[in-house]
CSV table of C-alpha atoms in Angstrom, one decimal:
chain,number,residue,atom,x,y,z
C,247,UNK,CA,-32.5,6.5,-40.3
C,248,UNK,CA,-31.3,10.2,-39.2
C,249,UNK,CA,-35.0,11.3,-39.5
C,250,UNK,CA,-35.4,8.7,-36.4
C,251,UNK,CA,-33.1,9.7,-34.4
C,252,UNK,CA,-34.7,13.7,-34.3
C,253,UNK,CA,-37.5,12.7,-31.4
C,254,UNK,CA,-34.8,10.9,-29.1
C,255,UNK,CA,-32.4,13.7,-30.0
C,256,UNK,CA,-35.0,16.1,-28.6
C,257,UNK,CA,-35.9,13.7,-25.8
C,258,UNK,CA,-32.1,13.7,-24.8
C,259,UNK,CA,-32.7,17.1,-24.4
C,260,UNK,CA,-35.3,17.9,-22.2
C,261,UNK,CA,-33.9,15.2,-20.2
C,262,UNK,CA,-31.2,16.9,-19.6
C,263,UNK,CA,-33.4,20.7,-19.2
C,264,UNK,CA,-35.6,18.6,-16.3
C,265,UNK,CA,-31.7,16.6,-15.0
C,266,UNK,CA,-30.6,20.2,-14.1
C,267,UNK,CA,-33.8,21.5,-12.7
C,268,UNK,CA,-34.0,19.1,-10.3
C,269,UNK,CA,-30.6,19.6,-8.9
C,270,UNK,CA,-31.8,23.7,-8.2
C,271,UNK,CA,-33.5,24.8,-5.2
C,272,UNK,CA,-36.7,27.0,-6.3
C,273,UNK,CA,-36.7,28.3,-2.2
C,274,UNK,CA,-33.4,30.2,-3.3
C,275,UNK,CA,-34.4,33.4,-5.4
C,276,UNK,CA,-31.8,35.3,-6.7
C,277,UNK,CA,-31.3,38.3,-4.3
C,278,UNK,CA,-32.0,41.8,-6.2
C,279,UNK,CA,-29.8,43.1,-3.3
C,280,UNK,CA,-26.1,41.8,-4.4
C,281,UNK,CA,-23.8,44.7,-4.9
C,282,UNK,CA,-26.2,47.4,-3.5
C,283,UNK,CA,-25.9,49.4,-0.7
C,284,UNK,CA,-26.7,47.7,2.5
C,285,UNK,CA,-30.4,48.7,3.8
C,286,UNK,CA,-29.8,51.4,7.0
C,287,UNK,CA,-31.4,50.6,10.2
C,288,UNK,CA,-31.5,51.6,13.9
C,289,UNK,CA,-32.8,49.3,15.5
C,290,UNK,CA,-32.0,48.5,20.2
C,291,UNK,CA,-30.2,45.9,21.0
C,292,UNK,CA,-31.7,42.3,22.1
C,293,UNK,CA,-30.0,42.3,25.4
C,294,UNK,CA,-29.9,45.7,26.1
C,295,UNK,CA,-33.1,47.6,24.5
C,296,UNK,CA,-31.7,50.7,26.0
C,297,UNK,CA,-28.8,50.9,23.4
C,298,UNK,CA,-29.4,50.6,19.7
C,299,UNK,CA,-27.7,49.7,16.6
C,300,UNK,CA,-27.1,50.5,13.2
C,301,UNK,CA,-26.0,49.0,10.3
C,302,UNK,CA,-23.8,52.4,10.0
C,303,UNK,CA,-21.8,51.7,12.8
C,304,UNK,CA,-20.3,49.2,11.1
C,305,UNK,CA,-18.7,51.2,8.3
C,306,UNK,CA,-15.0,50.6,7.3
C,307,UNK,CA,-15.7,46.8,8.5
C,308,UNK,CA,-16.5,43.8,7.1
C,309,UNK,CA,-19.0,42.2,9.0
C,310,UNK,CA,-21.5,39.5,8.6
C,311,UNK,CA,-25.4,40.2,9.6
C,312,UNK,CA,-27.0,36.6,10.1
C,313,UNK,CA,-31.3,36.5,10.6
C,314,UNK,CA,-32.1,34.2,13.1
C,315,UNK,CA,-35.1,34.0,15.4
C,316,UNK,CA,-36.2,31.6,18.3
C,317,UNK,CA,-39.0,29.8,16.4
C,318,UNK,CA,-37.0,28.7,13.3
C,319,UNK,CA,-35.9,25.0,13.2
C,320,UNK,CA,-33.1,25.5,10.7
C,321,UNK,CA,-31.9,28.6,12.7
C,322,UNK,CA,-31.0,25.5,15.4
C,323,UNK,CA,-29.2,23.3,12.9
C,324,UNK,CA,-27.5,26.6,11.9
C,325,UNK,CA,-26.3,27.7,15.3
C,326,UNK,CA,-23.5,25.3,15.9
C,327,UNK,CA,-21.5,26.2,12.9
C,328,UNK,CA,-22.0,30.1,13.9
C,329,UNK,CA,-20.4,29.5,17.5
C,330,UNK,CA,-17.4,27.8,16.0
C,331,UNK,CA,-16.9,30.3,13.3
C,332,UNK,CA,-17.6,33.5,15.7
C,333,UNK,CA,-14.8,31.3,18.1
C,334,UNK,CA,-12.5,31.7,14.8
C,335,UNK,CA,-13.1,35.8,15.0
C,336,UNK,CA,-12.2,36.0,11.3
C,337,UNK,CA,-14.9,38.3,10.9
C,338,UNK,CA,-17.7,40.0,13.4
C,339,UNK,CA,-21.2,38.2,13.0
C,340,UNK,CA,-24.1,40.3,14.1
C,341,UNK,CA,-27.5,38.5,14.5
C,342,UNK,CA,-30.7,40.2,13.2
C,343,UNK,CA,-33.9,38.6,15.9
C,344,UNK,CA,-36.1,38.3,13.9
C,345,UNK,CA,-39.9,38.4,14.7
C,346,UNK,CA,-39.1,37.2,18.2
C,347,UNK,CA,-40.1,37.4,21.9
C,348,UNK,CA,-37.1,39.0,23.4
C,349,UNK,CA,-37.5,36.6,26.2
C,350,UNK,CA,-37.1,33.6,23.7
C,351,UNK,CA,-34.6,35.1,22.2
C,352,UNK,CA,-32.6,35.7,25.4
C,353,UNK,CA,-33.5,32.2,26.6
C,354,UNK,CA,-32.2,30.8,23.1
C,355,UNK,CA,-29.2,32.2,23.7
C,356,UNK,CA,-28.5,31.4,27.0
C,357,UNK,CA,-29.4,27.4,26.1
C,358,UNK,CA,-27.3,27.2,23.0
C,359,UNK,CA,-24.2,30.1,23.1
C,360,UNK,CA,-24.0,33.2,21.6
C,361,UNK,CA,-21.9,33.6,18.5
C,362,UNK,CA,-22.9,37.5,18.2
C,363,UNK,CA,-21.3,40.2,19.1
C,364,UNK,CA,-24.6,41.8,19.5
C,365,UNK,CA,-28.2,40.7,18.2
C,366,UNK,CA,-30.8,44.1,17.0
C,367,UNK,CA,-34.1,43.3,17.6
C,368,UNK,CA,-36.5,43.8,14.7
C,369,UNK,CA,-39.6,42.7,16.9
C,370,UNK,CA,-42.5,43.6,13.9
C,371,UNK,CA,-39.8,42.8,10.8
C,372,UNK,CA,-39.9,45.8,9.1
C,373,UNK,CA,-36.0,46.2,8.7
C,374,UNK,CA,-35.8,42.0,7.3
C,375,UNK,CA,-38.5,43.4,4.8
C,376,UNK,CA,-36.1,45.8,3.7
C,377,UNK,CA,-33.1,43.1,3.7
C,378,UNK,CA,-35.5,41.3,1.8
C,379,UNK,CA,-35.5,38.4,4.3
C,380,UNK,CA,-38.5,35.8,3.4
C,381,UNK,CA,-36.9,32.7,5.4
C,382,UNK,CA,-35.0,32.5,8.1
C,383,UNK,CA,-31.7,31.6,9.0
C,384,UNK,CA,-30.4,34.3,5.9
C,385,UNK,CA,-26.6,35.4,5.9
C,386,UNK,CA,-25.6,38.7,4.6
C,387,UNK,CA,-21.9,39.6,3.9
C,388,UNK,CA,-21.5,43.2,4.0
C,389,UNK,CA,-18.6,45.4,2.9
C,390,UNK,CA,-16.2,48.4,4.5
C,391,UNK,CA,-18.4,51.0,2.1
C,392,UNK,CA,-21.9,48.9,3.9
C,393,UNK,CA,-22.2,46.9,0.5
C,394,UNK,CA,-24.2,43.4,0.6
C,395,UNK,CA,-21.7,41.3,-1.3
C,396,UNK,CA,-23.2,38.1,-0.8
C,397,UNK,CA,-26.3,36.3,0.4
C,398,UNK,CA,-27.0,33.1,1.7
C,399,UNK,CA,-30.8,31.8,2.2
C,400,UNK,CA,-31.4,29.1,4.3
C,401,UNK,CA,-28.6,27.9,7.1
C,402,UNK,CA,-24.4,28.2,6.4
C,403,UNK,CA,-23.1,24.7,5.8
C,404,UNK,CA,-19.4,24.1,6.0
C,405,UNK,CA,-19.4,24.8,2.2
C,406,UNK,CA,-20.1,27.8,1.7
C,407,UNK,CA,-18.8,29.5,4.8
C,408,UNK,CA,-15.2,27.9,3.5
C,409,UNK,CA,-15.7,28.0,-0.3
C,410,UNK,CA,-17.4,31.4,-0.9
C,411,UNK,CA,-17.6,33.5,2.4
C,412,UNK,CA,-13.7,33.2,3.8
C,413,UNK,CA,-12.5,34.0,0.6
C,414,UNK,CA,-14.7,37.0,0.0
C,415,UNK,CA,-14.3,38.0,3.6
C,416,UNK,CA,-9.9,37.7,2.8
C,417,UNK,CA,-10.6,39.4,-0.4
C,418,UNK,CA,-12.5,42.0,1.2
C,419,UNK,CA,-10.0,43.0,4.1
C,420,UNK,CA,-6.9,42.7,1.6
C,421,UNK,CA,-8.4,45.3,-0.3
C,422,UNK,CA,-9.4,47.4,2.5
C,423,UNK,CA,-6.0,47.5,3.8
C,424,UNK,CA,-4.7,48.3,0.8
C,425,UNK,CA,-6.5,51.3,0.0
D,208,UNK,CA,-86.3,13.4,-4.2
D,209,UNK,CA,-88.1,16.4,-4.6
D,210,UNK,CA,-86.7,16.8,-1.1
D,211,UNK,CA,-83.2,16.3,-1.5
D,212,UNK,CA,-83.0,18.7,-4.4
D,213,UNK,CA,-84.3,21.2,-2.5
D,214,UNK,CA,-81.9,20.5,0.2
D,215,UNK,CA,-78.7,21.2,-2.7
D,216,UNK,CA,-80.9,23.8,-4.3
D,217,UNK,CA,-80.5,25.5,-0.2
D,218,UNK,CA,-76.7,24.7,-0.2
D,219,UNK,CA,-76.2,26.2,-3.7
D,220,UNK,CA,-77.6,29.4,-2.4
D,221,UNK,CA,-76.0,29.7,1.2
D,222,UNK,CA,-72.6,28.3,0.5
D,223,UNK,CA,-71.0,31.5,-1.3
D,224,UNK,CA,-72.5,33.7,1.1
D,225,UNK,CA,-70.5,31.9,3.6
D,226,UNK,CA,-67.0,32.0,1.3
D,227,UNK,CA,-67.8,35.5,0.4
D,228,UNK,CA,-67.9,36.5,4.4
D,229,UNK,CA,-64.9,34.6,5.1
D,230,UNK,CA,-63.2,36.6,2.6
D,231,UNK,CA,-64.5,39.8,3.6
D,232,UNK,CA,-61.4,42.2,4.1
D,233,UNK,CA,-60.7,42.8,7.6
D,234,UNK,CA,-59.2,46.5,7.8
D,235,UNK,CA,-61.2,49.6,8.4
D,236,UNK,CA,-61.2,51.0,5.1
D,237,UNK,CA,-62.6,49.2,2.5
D,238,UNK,CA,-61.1,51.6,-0.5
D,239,UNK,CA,-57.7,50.5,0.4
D,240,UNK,CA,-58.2,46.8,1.4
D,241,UNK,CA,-60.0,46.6,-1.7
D,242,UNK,CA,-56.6,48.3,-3.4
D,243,UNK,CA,-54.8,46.1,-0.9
D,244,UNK,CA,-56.5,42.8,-2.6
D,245,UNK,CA,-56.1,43.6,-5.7
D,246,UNK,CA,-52.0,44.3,-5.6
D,247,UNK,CA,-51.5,41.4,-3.4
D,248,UNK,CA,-53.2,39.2,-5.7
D,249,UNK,CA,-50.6,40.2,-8.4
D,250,UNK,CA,-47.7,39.1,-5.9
D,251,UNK,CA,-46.5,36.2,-5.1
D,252,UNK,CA,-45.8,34.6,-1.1
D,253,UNK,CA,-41.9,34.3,-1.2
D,254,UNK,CA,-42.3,31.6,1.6
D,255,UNK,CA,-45.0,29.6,-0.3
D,256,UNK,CA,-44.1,30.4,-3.8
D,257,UNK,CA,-47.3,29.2,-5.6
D,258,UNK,CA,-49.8,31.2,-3.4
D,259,UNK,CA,-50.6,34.8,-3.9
D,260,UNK,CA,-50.0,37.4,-1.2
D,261,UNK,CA,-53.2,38.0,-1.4
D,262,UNK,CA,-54.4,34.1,-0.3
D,263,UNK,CA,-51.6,33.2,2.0
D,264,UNK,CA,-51.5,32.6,5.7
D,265,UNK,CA,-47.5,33.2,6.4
D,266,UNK,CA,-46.0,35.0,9.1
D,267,UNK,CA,-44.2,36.9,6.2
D,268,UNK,CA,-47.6,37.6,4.2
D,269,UNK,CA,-49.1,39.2,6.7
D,270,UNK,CA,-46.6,41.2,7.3
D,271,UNK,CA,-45.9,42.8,3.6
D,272,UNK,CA,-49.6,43.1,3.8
D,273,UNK,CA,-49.5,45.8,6.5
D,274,UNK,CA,-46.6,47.3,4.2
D,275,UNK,CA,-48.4,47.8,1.4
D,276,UNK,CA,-51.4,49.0,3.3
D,277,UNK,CA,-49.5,51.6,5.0
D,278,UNK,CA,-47.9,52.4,2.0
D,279,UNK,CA,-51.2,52.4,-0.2
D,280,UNK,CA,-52.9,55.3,2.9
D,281,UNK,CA,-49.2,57.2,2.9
D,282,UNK,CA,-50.7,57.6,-0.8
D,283,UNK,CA,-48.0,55.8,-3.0
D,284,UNK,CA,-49.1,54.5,-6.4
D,285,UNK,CA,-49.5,50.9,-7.0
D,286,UNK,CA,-46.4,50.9,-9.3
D,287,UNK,CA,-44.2,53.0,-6.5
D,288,UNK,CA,-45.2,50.0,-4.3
D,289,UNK,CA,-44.5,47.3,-6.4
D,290,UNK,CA,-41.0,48.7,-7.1
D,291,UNK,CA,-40.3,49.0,-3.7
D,292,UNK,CA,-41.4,45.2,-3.3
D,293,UNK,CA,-39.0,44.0,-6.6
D,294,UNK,CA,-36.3,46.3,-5.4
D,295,UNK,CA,-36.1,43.8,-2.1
D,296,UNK,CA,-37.4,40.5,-2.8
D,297,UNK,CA,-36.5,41.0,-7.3
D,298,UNK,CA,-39.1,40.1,-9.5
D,299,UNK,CA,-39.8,36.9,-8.3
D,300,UNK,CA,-42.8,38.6,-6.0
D,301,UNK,CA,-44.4,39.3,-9.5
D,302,UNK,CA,-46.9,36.8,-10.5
D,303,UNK,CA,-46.9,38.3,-14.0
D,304,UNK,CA,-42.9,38.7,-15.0
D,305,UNK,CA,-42.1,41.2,-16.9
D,306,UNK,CA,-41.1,41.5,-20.4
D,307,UNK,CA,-37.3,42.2,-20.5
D,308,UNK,CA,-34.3,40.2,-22.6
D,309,UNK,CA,-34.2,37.3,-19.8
D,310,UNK,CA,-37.9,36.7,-20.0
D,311,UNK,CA,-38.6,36.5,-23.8
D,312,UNK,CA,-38.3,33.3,-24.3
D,313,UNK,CA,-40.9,32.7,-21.3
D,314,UNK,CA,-43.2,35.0,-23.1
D,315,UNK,CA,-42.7,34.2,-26.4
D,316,UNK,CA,-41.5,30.8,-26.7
D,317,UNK,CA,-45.0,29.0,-26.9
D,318,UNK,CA,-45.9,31.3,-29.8
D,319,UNK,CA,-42.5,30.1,-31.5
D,320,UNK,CA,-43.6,26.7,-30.4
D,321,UNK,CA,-46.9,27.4,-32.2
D,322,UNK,CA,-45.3,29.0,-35.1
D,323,UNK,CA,-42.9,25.4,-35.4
D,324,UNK,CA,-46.1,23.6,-35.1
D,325,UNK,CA,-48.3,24.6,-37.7
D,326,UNK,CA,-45.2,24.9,-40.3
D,327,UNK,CA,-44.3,21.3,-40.0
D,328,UNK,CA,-48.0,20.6,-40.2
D,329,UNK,CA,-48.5,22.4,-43.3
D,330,UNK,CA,-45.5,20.5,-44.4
D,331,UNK,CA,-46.6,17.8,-43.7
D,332,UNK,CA,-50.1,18.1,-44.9
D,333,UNK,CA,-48.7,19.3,-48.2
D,334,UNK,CA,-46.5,16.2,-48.5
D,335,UNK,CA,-49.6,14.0,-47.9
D,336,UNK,CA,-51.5,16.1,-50.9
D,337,UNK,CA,-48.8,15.3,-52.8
D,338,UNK,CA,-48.9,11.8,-52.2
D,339,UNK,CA,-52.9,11.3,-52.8
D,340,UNK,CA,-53.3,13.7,-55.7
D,341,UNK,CA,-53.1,12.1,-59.3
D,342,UNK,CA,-50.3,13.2,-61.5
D,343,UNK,CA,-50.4,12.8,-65.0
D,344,UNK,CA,-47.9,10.3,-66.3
D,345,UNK,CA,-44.4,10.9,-68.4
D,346,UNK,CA,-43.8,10.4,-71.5
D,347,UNK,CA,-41.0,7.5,-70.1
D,348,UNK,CA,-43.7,6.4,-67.8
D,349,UNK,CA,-46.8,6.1,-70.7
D,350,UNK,CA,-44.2,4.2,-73.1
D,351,UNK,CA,-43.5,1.8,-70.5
D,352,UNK,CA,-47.0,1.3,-69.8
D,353,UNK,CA,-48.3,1.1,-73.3
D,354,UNK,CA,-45.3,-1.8,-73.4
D,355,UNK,CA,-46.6,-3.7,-70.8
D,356,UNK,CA,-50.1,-3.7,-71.8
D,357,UNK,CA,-49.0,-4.7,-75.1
D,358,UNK,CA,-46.8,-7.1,-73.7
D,359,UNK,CA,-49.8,-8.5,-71.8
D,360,UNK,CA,-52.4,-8.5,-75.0
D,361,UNK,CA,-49.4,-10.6,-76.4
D,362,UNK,CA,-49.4,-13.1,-74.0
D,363,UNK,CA,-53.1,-13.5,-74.5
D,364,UNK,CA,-53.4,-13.8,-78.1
D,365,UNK,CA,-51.2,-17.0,-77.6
């Protein structure tokens, strides 16, 4: 009777293997770039290509570095959520334009809102090479020592900005005032 | 007929000239593209996933292709540029993983499969043998048989 029972056993089981790859999303690779040093850039401002910035401007804050770009869908569905989060002003959220016209970009913004506080303008994508950027909307959550402590591909949902990022961000500042 | 084969026998000739042009690398210098080809065709397109760098049309493609080129004429060694490639995308880019702790079982499970195969094969093989072959009988099982024949002969003599 037992010896029966062997083929459903091991039927049960890769049921259950296929069950749980189903419910994983192969678009999100695991980023090598958790817990390593933020990639350095300089690159001039979307608004203002006259003035530049740098990821190293931002040391001693925690600040968020969201890719975006005109001609990405999701980055519309996205955009909501990042105006009434930027509104909240828990923490800074600069925009990375990605592979855009800067007169899309500008034109983008003016339509919808602006939730930066500035956008750089990586107009050839080198520097989202270096973040490792292969979709956009991405989200990176950077430290006070310019650490990437979290990434997030594809666009925020209510979710993740609540369950994983405010925490981290509360974490982050806690232990940055301590210190 | 005779026709008509001719007409294929045409295609067959002209058609991979025509792929082998389309495929023709584009950049000026055909050492590198030709270095270029080969590396991208060991990397995977993060924004397709089961296309090669090497095949795919993406914004993103294109644009890790004029990295490694650059990179390949600033003289950097194919491994150089592949670490530079896992250390921001991790080794999902490489088509061929490599063989650490968390990839064993990928590499080495179907042998251990194979192994698990052909040992409950030979079992079972074995058991069937054991099954056909003819075993001589007991010395309990010859008396009992000697019994019954005798009991048989019995019966007939009445």
């Amino acid at each position: 009777m037992f010896k029966y029972l062997i083929p459903l056993a091991l039927f049960l089981v890769l049921v259950v293997f296929l069950a749980v790859g189903l419910t994983r999303d192969p678009h999100e690779v695991p980023s090598p770039l958790i817990n390593k040093a933020a990639p350095t850039f300089r690159l001039p401002q979307l608004k203002d290509p006259s003035k530049t910035f740098s990821a190293d401007d931002m040391r001693g804050k925690v600040w968020i570095l969201n890719v975006w770009a005109s001609w990405c869908v999701s980055c519309r569905d996205e955009h909501p959520l990042l105006i009434e989060y930027a509104r909240t002003g828990v923490v800074p959220i600069y925009g990375l334009n990605w592979k855009d016209k800067p007169q899309d970009a500008i034109g983008w913004l003016e339509d919808l809102g602006d939730p930066y506080v500035l956008s750089a303008a990586d107009l050839d994508g080198r520097i989202a090479i270096d973040y490792g950027v292969y979709g956009a909307p991405e989200t990176y959550l950077i430290d006070q020592s310019g650490t990437i402590r979290f990434k997030q591909i594809g666009p925020l949902t209510p979710d993740v900005w609540s369950g994983k990022i405010l925490p981290m961000v509360q974490e982050l500042n806690r232990q940055g005032t301590a210190r | 007929m005779i026709r008509s084969l001719l007409v294929l026998l045409l295609l067959g000739i002209v058609t991979p000239f025509a792929i082998a042009r389309e495929a023709q690398p584009t950049g000026d210098d055909p050492a590198v593209e030709q270095r270029l080809h080969k590396l991208s065709q060991e990397l995977r397109c993060l924004v397709c996933q089961n296309e090669t760098l090497a095949d795919s049309r993406a914004d993103l493609a294109e644009d890790l292709r004029r990295e490694i080129r650059e990179q390949i004429k600033a003289g950097k060694s194919d491994k150089e540029i592949i670490e530079f490639l896992t250390a921001r995308y991790g080794q999902f880019i490489l088509y061929r993983p490599r063989v650490t702790p968390t990839t064993y079982l990928l590499w080495f499970g179907p042998f251990v499969l194979l192994l698990g195969g052909l040992f409950l094969l030979f079992n079972y093989i074995k058991q069937r043998r054991d099954l056909v072959s003819e075993k001589p009988l007991s010395a309990d099982e010859r008396r009992r048989a000697e019994e019954l024949l005798a009991s048989d002969s019995a019966k007939e003599t009445t």
